[in-house]
């Protein structure tokens, strides 16, 4: 038999946790594993701006014929404007080319395969730690992975010196994965000054930045969160961006993201982009339309865009509020350890510092599911589940 030779794959560290959560019969269980936004009532809502765009699409759609390999044209334009700014040199001079792709994950995979197949470099540097799926995606595409220092557990802060020291040993042409904002899992981002230093290092060592930009709008604001990317793009002539609308549009199951290549002139970018399209053709031929149509409908309509900006602001503010309430409630539960660093972290996640044994006790004794690294999805917290969560944490500490 052929298939009987195959061994069982381990459960995914994040999605496997959701499977276990679903099977848990306890009523008061809480899933703080996967990065999915929940509103105050614990739901993951469809945004109003998305519903309105879909209504419009239902009326105006006339065909379901294939899209081109690069997806919805208008989508690719609005994505570039969101990333770099409508008035940026990159947009105005046609220095970027964008292809719609299935989520941030699909975008990262296309980007990695494009680099492996078209450049001499077969190495990517990722932060230590990073989102668990990065290793999967990049090694599946044929890249070897090296790590640069990032998080210092002792001080719960960024170890920028270690990051710089490690990247000094990168070779010309090697990829450097940079989280555009809301670093997953640590929630700790670079400062404006640090971004400028990273940009100079990438330029002087001829490294190729690959931005993973999955949380635009969840840190400080839609424009503010793009500053790191824009700083690097102003200095480095070539880079790639893999962005996602799973979180900031709540379009998790539509699988909508984009891969954007930037080069020093329009002719070079179009040549490189022809190879991005070739990569896509060999993978899934062309993307599904729905998500791209939603995003382009919203972002090209000033009223819908304003509504969306409001909705993203609401999600960001609710998460910030939950961070504060979480820290305050832990204190009220008598926890002496200082958790105030959680309020300074950005995005959906909090790197709590809880260890594996504590994480296990939380799951087994209290039905609270968090990732083994101690990463907690603050976006899954509500005023009603925070007391339960904090009581349990107080017990396992
Ligand atoms: N990058 C990072 C850092 C993420 O956290 C995620 C989602 N968890 C993604 C990319 C991919 O998002 P998706 O494929 O769901 O759009």
Short mmCIF file of C-alpha atoms and ligand atoms in Angstrom, two decimals:
data_model
loop_
_atom_site.label_atom_id
_atom_site.label_comp_id
_atom_site.label_asym_id
_atom_site.label_seq_id
_atom_site.Cartn_x
_atom_site.Cartn_y
_atom_site.Cartn_z
CA UNK A 1 0.00 0.00 0.00
CA UNK A 2 1.25 3.49 -0.81
CA UNK A 3 -0.60 5.70 1.65
CA UNK A 4 -0.04 3.40 4.59
CA UNK A 5 3.66 4.45 4.52
CA UNK A 6 2.66 8.04 5.36
CA UNK A 7 3.15 9.20 8.93
CA UNK A 8 0.72 11.39 10.85
CA UNK A 9 1.52 15.11 10.57
CA UNK A 10 1.60 17.06 13.83
CA UNK A 11 -1.37 19.36 14.43
CA UNK A 12 -0.76 22.98 13.43
CA UNK A 13 0.32 24.87 16.57
CA UNK A 14 -2.35 27.54 16.08
CA UNK A 15 -5.17 26.05 13.99
CA UNK A 16 -4.80 22.68 15.79
CA UNK A 17 -5.62 24.54 18.99
CA UNK A 18 -8.92 25.76 17.48
CA UNK A 19 -9.81 22.14 16.62
CA UNK A 20 -9.16 21.12 20.22
CA UNK A 21 -11.18 24.13 21.44
CA UNK A 22 -14.18 23.14 19.31
CA UNK A 23 -14.16 19.65 20.82
CA UNK A 24 -13.99 20.96 24.40
CA UNK A 25 -17.48 20.54 25.97
CA UNK A 26 -16.95 23.16 28.73
CA UNK A 27 -19.42 26.07 28.54
CA UNK A 28 -17.08 28.77 29.80
CA UNK A 29 -14.11 27.87 27.53
CA UNK A 30 -12.27 30.77 25.86
CA UNK A 31 -10.23 30.65 22.64
CA UNK A 32 -7.38 33.16 22.71
CA UNK A 33 -5.28 31.15 20.27
CA UNK A 34 -5.99 32.12 16.69
CA UNK A 35 -5.76 35.80 15.68
CA UNK A 36 -9.39 36.55 14.96
CA UNK A 37 -11.04 39.78 16.06
CA UNK A 38 -14.09 39.47 18.29
CA UNK A 39 -16.44 42.30 19.13
CA UNK A 40 -17.76 43.05 22.59
CA UNK A 41 -20.35 40.28 22.25
CA UNK A 42 -17.71 37.74 21.25
CA UNK A 43 -18.69 37.67 17.56
CA UNK A 44 -16.49 38.12 14.49
CA UNK A 45 -18.79 40.45 12.55
CA UNK A 46 -18.96 41.22 8.83
CA UNK A 47 -18.02 44.91 8.59
CA UNK A 48 -20.81 47.28 7.52
CA UNK A 49 -18.61 48.67 4.76
CA UNK A 50 -18.14 45.13 3.45
CA UNK A 51 -21.89 44.38 3.51
CA UNK A 52 -22.61 47.59 1.59
CA UNK A 53 -19.93 46.79 -0.97
CA UNK A 54 -21.32 43.29 -1.41
CA UNK A 55 -24.82 44.70 -1.99
CA UNK A 56 -23.41 46.97 -4.65
CA UNK A 57 -21.51 44.10 -6.24
CA UNK A 58 -24.61 41.92 -6.36
CA UNK A 59 -26.31 44.59 -8.42
CA UNK A 60 -23.47 45.42 -10.77
CA UNK A 61 -21.77 42.06 -11.35
CA UNK A 62 -22.43 40.82 -14.88
CA UNK A 63 -20.06 37.90 -15.29
CA UNK A 64 -18.03 35.33 -13.42
CA UNK A 65 -15.47 34.85 -16.14
CA UNK A 66 -11.83 34.39 -15.12
CA UNK A 67 -9.85 37.31 -13.77
CA UNK A 68 -6.40 37.91 -15.22
CA UNK A 69 -3.50 36.23 -13.41
CA UNK A 70 -2.94 39.40 -11.37
CA UNK A 71 -6.59 39.68 -10.25
CA UNK A 72 -8.88 42.70 -10.09
CA UNK A 73 -7.08 45.69 -11.70
CA UNK A 74 -8.70 48.32 -9.50
CA UNK A 75 -7.82 46.27 -6.43
CA UNK A 76 -4.15 46.30 -7.34
CA UNK A 77 -4.24 50.08 -7.70
CA UNK A 78 -5.96 50.72 -4.36
CA UNK A 79 -3.62 48.29 -2.59
CA UNK A 80 -0.60 50.27 -3.77
CA UNK A 81 -2.20 53.51 -2.64
CA UNK A 82 -2.89 52.06 0.79
CA UNK A 83 0.66 50.74 1.12
CA UNK A 84 2.69 53.64 -0.23
CA UNK A 85 0.25 56.60 -0.34
CA UNK A 86 -1.59 57.83 -3.46
CA UNK A 87 0.90 60.67 -3.92
CA UNK A 88 4.02 58.59 -3.42
CA UNK A 89 6.77 58.42 -6.01
CA UNK A 90 6.33 54.64 -6.19
CA UNK A 91 2.66 54.96 -7.22
CA UNK A 92 3.08 58.01 -9.45
CA UNK A 93 6.06 56.65 -11.38
CA UNK A 94 4.76 53.08 -11.69
CA UNK A 95 7.61 51.58 -9.66
CA UNK A 96 5.35 48.89 -8.14
CA UNK A 97 3.37 46.02 -9.59
CA UNK A 98 0.74 44.17 -7.56
CA UNK A 99 -1.00 40.83 -7.89
CA UNK A 100 -4.05 39.89 -5.87
CA UNK A 101 -3.34 36.66 -3.99
CA UNK A 102 -5.12 34.32 -1.54
CA UNK A 103 -4.56 36.03 1.81
CA UNK A 104 -1.31 37.06 3.40
CA UNK A 105 -0.25 33.41 3.39
CA UNK A 106 -0.73 32.98 -0.36
CA UNK A 107 1.03 36.29 -0.96
CA UNK A 108 4.05 35.23 1.11
CA UNK A 109 4.20 31.91 -0.70
CA UNK A 110 4.08 33.55 -4.14
CA UNK A 111 6.75 36.06 -3.06
CA UNK A 112 9.03 33.31 -1.75
CA UNK A 113 8.68 31.14 -4.85
CA UNK A 114 9.28 34.15 -7.07
CA UNK A 115 12.55 34.88 -5.25
CA UNK A 116 13.70 31.24 -5.24
CA UNK A 117 13.03 30.85 -8.95
CA UNK A 118 14.41 34.16 -10.14
CA UNK A 119 17.26 35.27 -7.89
CA UNK A 120 20.53 33.77 -6.68
CA UNK A 121 19.44 33.95 -3.05
CA UNK A 122 17.90 30.97 -1.30
CA UNK A 123 17.95 32.36 2.25
CA UNK A 124 15.46 34.37 4.29
CA UNK A 125 16.10 35.97 7.66
CA UNK A 126 13.16 35.99 10.06
CA UNK A 127 12.79 37.49 13.51
CA UNK A 128 13.17 35.32 16.58
CA UNK A 129 10.37 34.61 17.30
CA UNK A 130 8.03 35.00 14.36
CA UNK A 131 4.57 33.83 13.25
CA UNK A 132 4.73 30.02 13.33
CA UNK A 133 3.60 29.62 9.72
CA UNK A 134 6.49 31.66 8.28
CA UNK A 135 8.87 28.71 8.61
CA UNK A 136 6.36 26.39 6.86
CA UNK A 137 5.71 28.76 4.00
CA UNK A 138 9.31 29.63 3.29
CA UNK A 139 10.74 26.16 3.59
CA UNK A 140 7.93 24.79 1.38
CA UNK A 141 8.98 27.35 -1.24
CA UNK A 142 12.61 26.17 -1.04
CA UNK A 143 14.15 28.92 1.09
CA UNK A 144 16.48 28.15 3.94
CA UNK A 145 15.74 30.09 7.09
CA UNK A 146 18.03 32.05 9.37
CA UNK A 147 16.92 33.95 12.45
CA UNK A 148 17.77 37.43 13.64
CA UNK A 149 17.44 38.42 17.29
CA UNK A 150 14.31 40.41 18.08
CA UNK A 151 12.55 39.80 21.38
CA UNK A 152 14.29 39.95 24.71
CA UNK A 153 12.25 37.86 27.14
CA UNK A 154 14.03 39.21 30.22
CA UNK A 155 13.01 42.81 29.54
CA UNK A 156 9.89 42.10 27.43
CA UNK A 157 11.24 44.46 24.83
CA UNK A 158 12.98 44.65 21.48
CA UNK A 159 16.65 43.72 21.34
CA UNK A 160 17.51 45.99 18.44
CA UNK A 161 21.26 45.56 18.90
CA UNK A 162 20.92 41.80 18.46
CA UNK A 163 18.77 42.33 15.38
CA UNK A 164 21.37 44.59 13.81
CA UNK A 165 24.29 42.37 14.80
CA UNK A 166 22.64 39.30 13.23
CA UNK A 167 21.67 41.11 10.04
CA UNK A 168 25.27 42.30 9.67
CA UNK A 169 26.14 38.73 8.79
CA UNK A 170 23.51 38.48 6.02
CA UNK A 171 24.85 38.17 2.48
CA UNK A 172 23.95 40.47 -0.43
CA UNK A 173 20.69 39.42 -2.08
CA UNK A 174 19.33 37.54 0.94
CA UNK A 175 15.75 38.18 1.98
CA UNK A 176 14.88 39.85 5.27
CA UNK A 177 11.35 39.35 6.51
CA UNK A 178 10.05 42.45 8.29
CA UNK A 179 6.69 42.69 10.04
CA UNK A 180 5.24 45.99 8.77
CA UNK A 181 3.49 46.61 12.09
CA UNK A 182 1.96 44.72 15.01
CA UNK A 183 4.75 42.14 15.17
CA UNK A 184 3.33 38.66 15.56
CA UNK A 185 3.76 37.22 18.18
CA UNK A 186 5.50 39.87 20.32
CA UNK A 187 3.37 42.97 19.61
CA UNK A 188 6.62 44.98 19.66
CA UNK A 189 7.40 47.17 16.65
CA UNK A 190 10.42 49.18 15.55
CA UNK A 191 10.48 52.93 16.27
CA UNK A 192 10.70 55.42 13.40
CA UNK A 193 14.44 55.83 14.08
CA UNK A 194 14.98 52.07 14.10
CA UNK A 195 13.17 51.70 10.77
CA UNK A 196 15.56 54.25 9.29
CA UNK A 197 18.55 52.25 10.57
CA UNK A 198 17.10 49.03 9.11
CA UNK A 199 16.52 50.79 5.78
CA UNK A 200 20.17 51.93 5.67
CA UNK A 201 21.42 48.48 6.57
CA UNK A 202 19.33 46.84 3.82
CA UNK A 203 20.68 49.39 1.35
CA UNK A 204 24.33 49.09 2.34
CA UNK A 205 24.31 45.28 2.50
CA UNK A 206 22.04 44.93 -0.56
CA UNK A 207 19.47 42.85 1.32
CA UNK A 208 16.01 42.33 -0.13
CA UNK A 209 13.25 43.33 2.32
CA UNK A 210 10.08 41.24 2.29
CA UNK A 211 7.38 43.01 4.27
CA UNK A 212 4.68 40.92 5.88
CA UNK A 213 1.94 43.49 6.37
CA UNK A 214 -1.06 41.69 7.83
CA UNK A 215 -2.29 44.24 10.38
CA UNK A 216 -2.38 47.69 8.76
CA UNK A 217 -4.65 49.82 10.93
CA UNK A 218 -4.39 47.67 14.08
CA UNK A 219 -1.34 49.43 15.52
CA UNK A 220 -1.55 53.22 15.54
CA UNK A 221 -3.67 53.92 12.43
CA UNK A 222 -3.89 53.05 8.75
CA UNK A 223 -1.39 55.68 7.60
CA UNK A 224 0.75 55.52 10.75
CA UNK A 225 1.22 51.76 10.46
CA UNK A 226 2.65 52.13 6.93
CA UNK A 227 5.48 54.40 8.06
CA UNK A 228 8.02 51.61 8.51
CA UNK A 229 7.34 50.29 5.03
CA UNK A 230 7.41 53.78 3.53
CA UNK A 231 10.70 54.61 5.29
CA UNK A 232 12.37 51.50 3.89
CA UNK A 233 10.80 52.00 0.44
CA UNK A 234 12.19 55.54 0.28
CA UNK A 235 15.74 54.24 0.78
CA UNK A 236 15.92 50.74 -0.72
CA UNK A 237 15.38 50.44 -4.50
CA UNK A 238 13.90 46.94 -4.48
CA UNK A 239 11.52 45.23 -2.10
CA UNK A 240 8.46 42.99 -1.88
CA UNK A 241 5.29 43.41 0.19
CA UNK A 242 2.86 40.63 1.11
CA UNK A 243 -0.22 42.22 2.62
CA UNK A 244 -3.52 40.85 3.87
CA UNK A 245 -7.06 42.10 4.39
CA UNK A 246 -8.07 39.18 6.59
CA UNK A 247 -7.90 41.26 9.75
CA UNK A 248 -8.48 44.90 8.84
CA UNK A 249 -11.46 44.07 6.59
CA UNK A 250 -12.53 41.01 8.62
CA UNK A 251 -12.32 39.00 5.38
CA UNK A 252 -10.69 35.94 6.92
CA UNK A 253 -12.49 33.34 4.84
CA UNK A 254 -12.37 35.24 1.56
CA UNK A 255 -8.57 34.74 1.41
CA UNK A 256 -7.66 38.18 0.16
CA UNK A 257 -4.17 39.64 0.09
CA UNK A 258 -1.64 40.88 -2.42
CA UNK A 259 1.97 40.55 -3.44
CA UNK A 260 3.63 43.78 -4.55
CA UNK A 261 7.05 44.07 -6.15
CA UNK A 262 8.93 47.39 -6.18
CA UNK A 263 11.95 48.14 -8.36
CA UNK A 264 14.00 51.20 -9.30
CA UNK A 265 12.28 51.73 -12.65
CA UNK A 266 9.00 50.79 -14.29
CA UNK A 267 10.59 48.56 -16.96
CA UNK A 268 12.45 46.46 -14.37
CA UNK A 269 9.38 46.07 -12.20
CA UNK A 270 7.27 44.89 -15.13
CA UNK A 271 9.89 42.30 -16.10
CA UNK A 272 10.08 41.01 -12.52
CA UNK A 273 6.29 41.05 -12.31
CA UNK A 274 6.00 38.85 -15.40
CA UNK A 275 7.79 36.19 -13.32
CA UNK A 276 5.45 36.77 -10.36
CA UNK A 277 2.57 36.07 -12.73
CA UNK A 278 4.31 32.94 -13.95
CA UNK A 279 4.58 31.73 -10.36
CA UNK A 280 0.88 32.36 -9.80
CA UNK A 281 -0.11 30.60 -13.03
CA UNK A 282 1.73 27.49 -11.86
CA UNK A 283 0.03 27.58 -8.44
CA UNK A 284 -3.63 28.52 -8.77
CA UNK A 285 -3.78 30.16 -12.21
CA UNK A 286 -5.68 33.26 -11.12
CA UNK A 287 -7.29 34.41 -7.89
CA UNK A 288 -10.93 34.18 -6.78
CA UNK A 289 -12.73 37.49 -7.39
CA UNK A 290 -14.95 38.15 -4.40
CA UNK A 291 -12.48 39.50 -1.84
CA UNK A 292 -10.68 41.70 -4.36
CA UNK A 293 -13.97 43.17 -5.51
CA UNK A 294 -15.03 43.93 -1.94
CA UNK A 295 -11.79 45.71 -1.05
CA UNK A 296 -11.62 47.66 -4.31
CA UNK A 297 -15.30 48.66 -4.04
CA UNK A 298 -14.77 49.98 -0.51
CA UNK A 299 -11.44 51.72 -1.07
CA UNK A 300 -12.48 53.43 -4.32
CA UNK A 301 -15.70 54.88 -2.86
CA UNK A 302 -15.02 57.84 -0.51
CA UNK A 303 -18.10 57.15 1.64
CA UNK A 304 -17.46 53.45 2.01
CA UNK A 305 -13.80 54.12 2.66
CA UNK A 306 -14.64 56.58 5.43
CA UNK A 307 -16.97 54.00 6.98
CA UNK A 308 -14.22 51.36 6.78
CA UNK A 309 -11.66 53.69 8.39
CA UNK A 310 -14.14 54.19 11.24
CA UNK A 311 -14.67 50.48 11.62
CA UNK A 312 -10.92 49.77 11.72
CA UNK A 313 -10.54 52.55 14.30
CA UNK A 314 -13.27 50.91 16.38
CA UNK A 315 -11.53 47.52 16.29
CA UNK A 316 -8.16 49.06 17.18
CA UNK A 317 -9.62 51.03 20.08
CA UNK A 318 -11.52 48.06 21.46
CA UNK A 319 -8.33 45.98 21.53
CA UNK A 320 -6.44 48.79 23.29
CA UNK A 321 -9.23 48.98 25.84
CA UNK A 322 -9.06 45.22 26.44
CA UNK A 323 -5.28 45.44 26.97
CA UNK A 324 -5.80 47.99 29.73
CA UNK A 325 -8.70 46.07 31.30
CA UNK A 326 -6.67 42.84 31.20
CA UNK A 327 -3.73 44.47 33.01
CA UNK A 328 -6.03 46.17 35.54
CA UNK A 329 -7.99 42.99 36.22
CA UNK A 330 -4.83 40.94 36.77
CA UNK A 331 -3.80 43.50 39.36
CA UNK A 332 -7.23 43.38 40.98
CA UNK A 333 -6.90 39.57 41.17
CA UNK A 334 -3.83 40.08 43.33
CA UNK A 335 -1.22 39.27 40.66
CA UNK A 336 1.99 40.95 41.77
CA UNK A 337 3.96 40.39 38.59
CA UNK A 338 4.00 43.56 36.49
CA UNK A 339 2.04 43.03 33.26
CA UNK A 340 1.88 46.70 32.30
CA UNK A 341 4.12 46.00 29.26
CA UNK A 342 1.02 44.49 27.61
CA UNK A 343 -0.45 47.99 27.21
CA UNK A 344 2.53 49.03 25.10
CA UNK A 345 2.26 46.10 22.70
CA UNK A 346 0.63 46.67 19.31
CA UNK A 347 -1.95 44.69 17.38
CA UNK A 348 -4.02 41.65 18.18
CA UNK A 349 -1.50 39.77 20.25
CA UNK A 350 0.11 39.93 23.59
CA UNK A 351 3.27 38.04 24.37
CA UNK A 352 2.31 37.29 27.95
CA UNK A 353 5.48 35.64 29.22
CA UNK A 354 3.42 32.63 30.41
CA UNK A 355 5.43 29.43 30.06
CA UNK A 356 4.45 26.11 28.46
CA UNK A 357 3.41 24.50 31.75
CA UNK A 358 1.21 27.49 32.64
CA UNK A 359 -0.33 27.50 29.16
CA UNK A 360 -1.11 23.80 29.57
CA UNK A 361 -2.73 24.30 32.96
CA UNK A 362 -4.85 27.13 31.58
CA UNK A 363 -6.17 24.80 28.91
CA UNK A 364 -6.62 21.67 30.98
CA UNK A 365 -7.95 23.13 34.21
CA UNK A 366 -9.72 26.25 32.98
CA UNK A 367 -10.58 25.72 29.28
CA UNK A 368 -8.56 28.78 28.26
CA UNK A 369 -6.73 28.17 24.99
CA UNK A 370 -3.59 30.12 24.16
CA UNK A 371 -0.60 29.28 21.96
CA UNK A 372 2.28 27.35 23.61
CA UNK A 373 4.63 30.32 23.23
CA UNK A 374 2.43 32.28 25.64
CA UNK A 375 0.96 34.41 22.85
CA UNK A 376 -2.53 35.60 23.76
CA UNK A 377 -5.00 37.00 21.25
CA UNK A 378 -6.21 40.13 23.04
CA UNK A 379 -8.62 40.60 20.14
CA UNK A 380 -10.54 37.61 21.53
CA UNK A 381 -11.01 39.21 24.95
CA UNK A 382 -14.27 40.82 26.03
CA UNK A 383 -15.46 42.55 29.18
CA UNK A 384 -17.29 39.37 30.09
CA UNK A 385 -14.47 36.86 29.59
CA UNK A 386 -11.61 38.94 31.06
CA UNK A 387 -12.56 38.20 34.70
CA UNK A 388 -12.55 34.45 33.98
CA UNK A 389 -9.23 34.68 32.12
CA UNK A 390 -7.53 36.75 34.81
CA UNK A 391 -8.75 34.55 37.68
CA UNK A 392 -7.31 31.52 35.88
CA UNK A 393 -4.00 33.25 35.13
CA UNK A 394 -3.71 34.33 38.76
CA UNK A 395 -4.05 30.66 39.74
CA UNK A 396 -1.41 29.29 37.36
CA UNK A 397 1.25 31.95 37.98
N1 LIG B 1 1.35 37.20 8.50
C1 LIG B 1 1.13 37.29 9.79
C2 LIG B 1 2.18 37.89 10.67
C3 LIG B 1 -0.07 36.82 10.33
O1 LIG B 1 -0.27 36.89 11.64
C4 LIG B 1 -1.04 36.28 9.48
C5 LIG B 1 -2.35 35.77 9.99
N2 LIG B 1 -2.34 35.12 11.18
C6 LIG B 1 -0.75 36.21 8.12
C7 LIG B 1 0.44 36.69 7.66
C8 LIG B 1 -1.66 35.59 7.11
O2 LIG B 1 -2.90 35.98 7.08
P1 LIG B 1 -3.96 35.40 6.05
O3 LIG B 1 -3.30 34.38 5.20
O4 LIG B 1 -5.03 34.82 6.89
O5 LIG B 1 -4.40 36.57 5.27
#
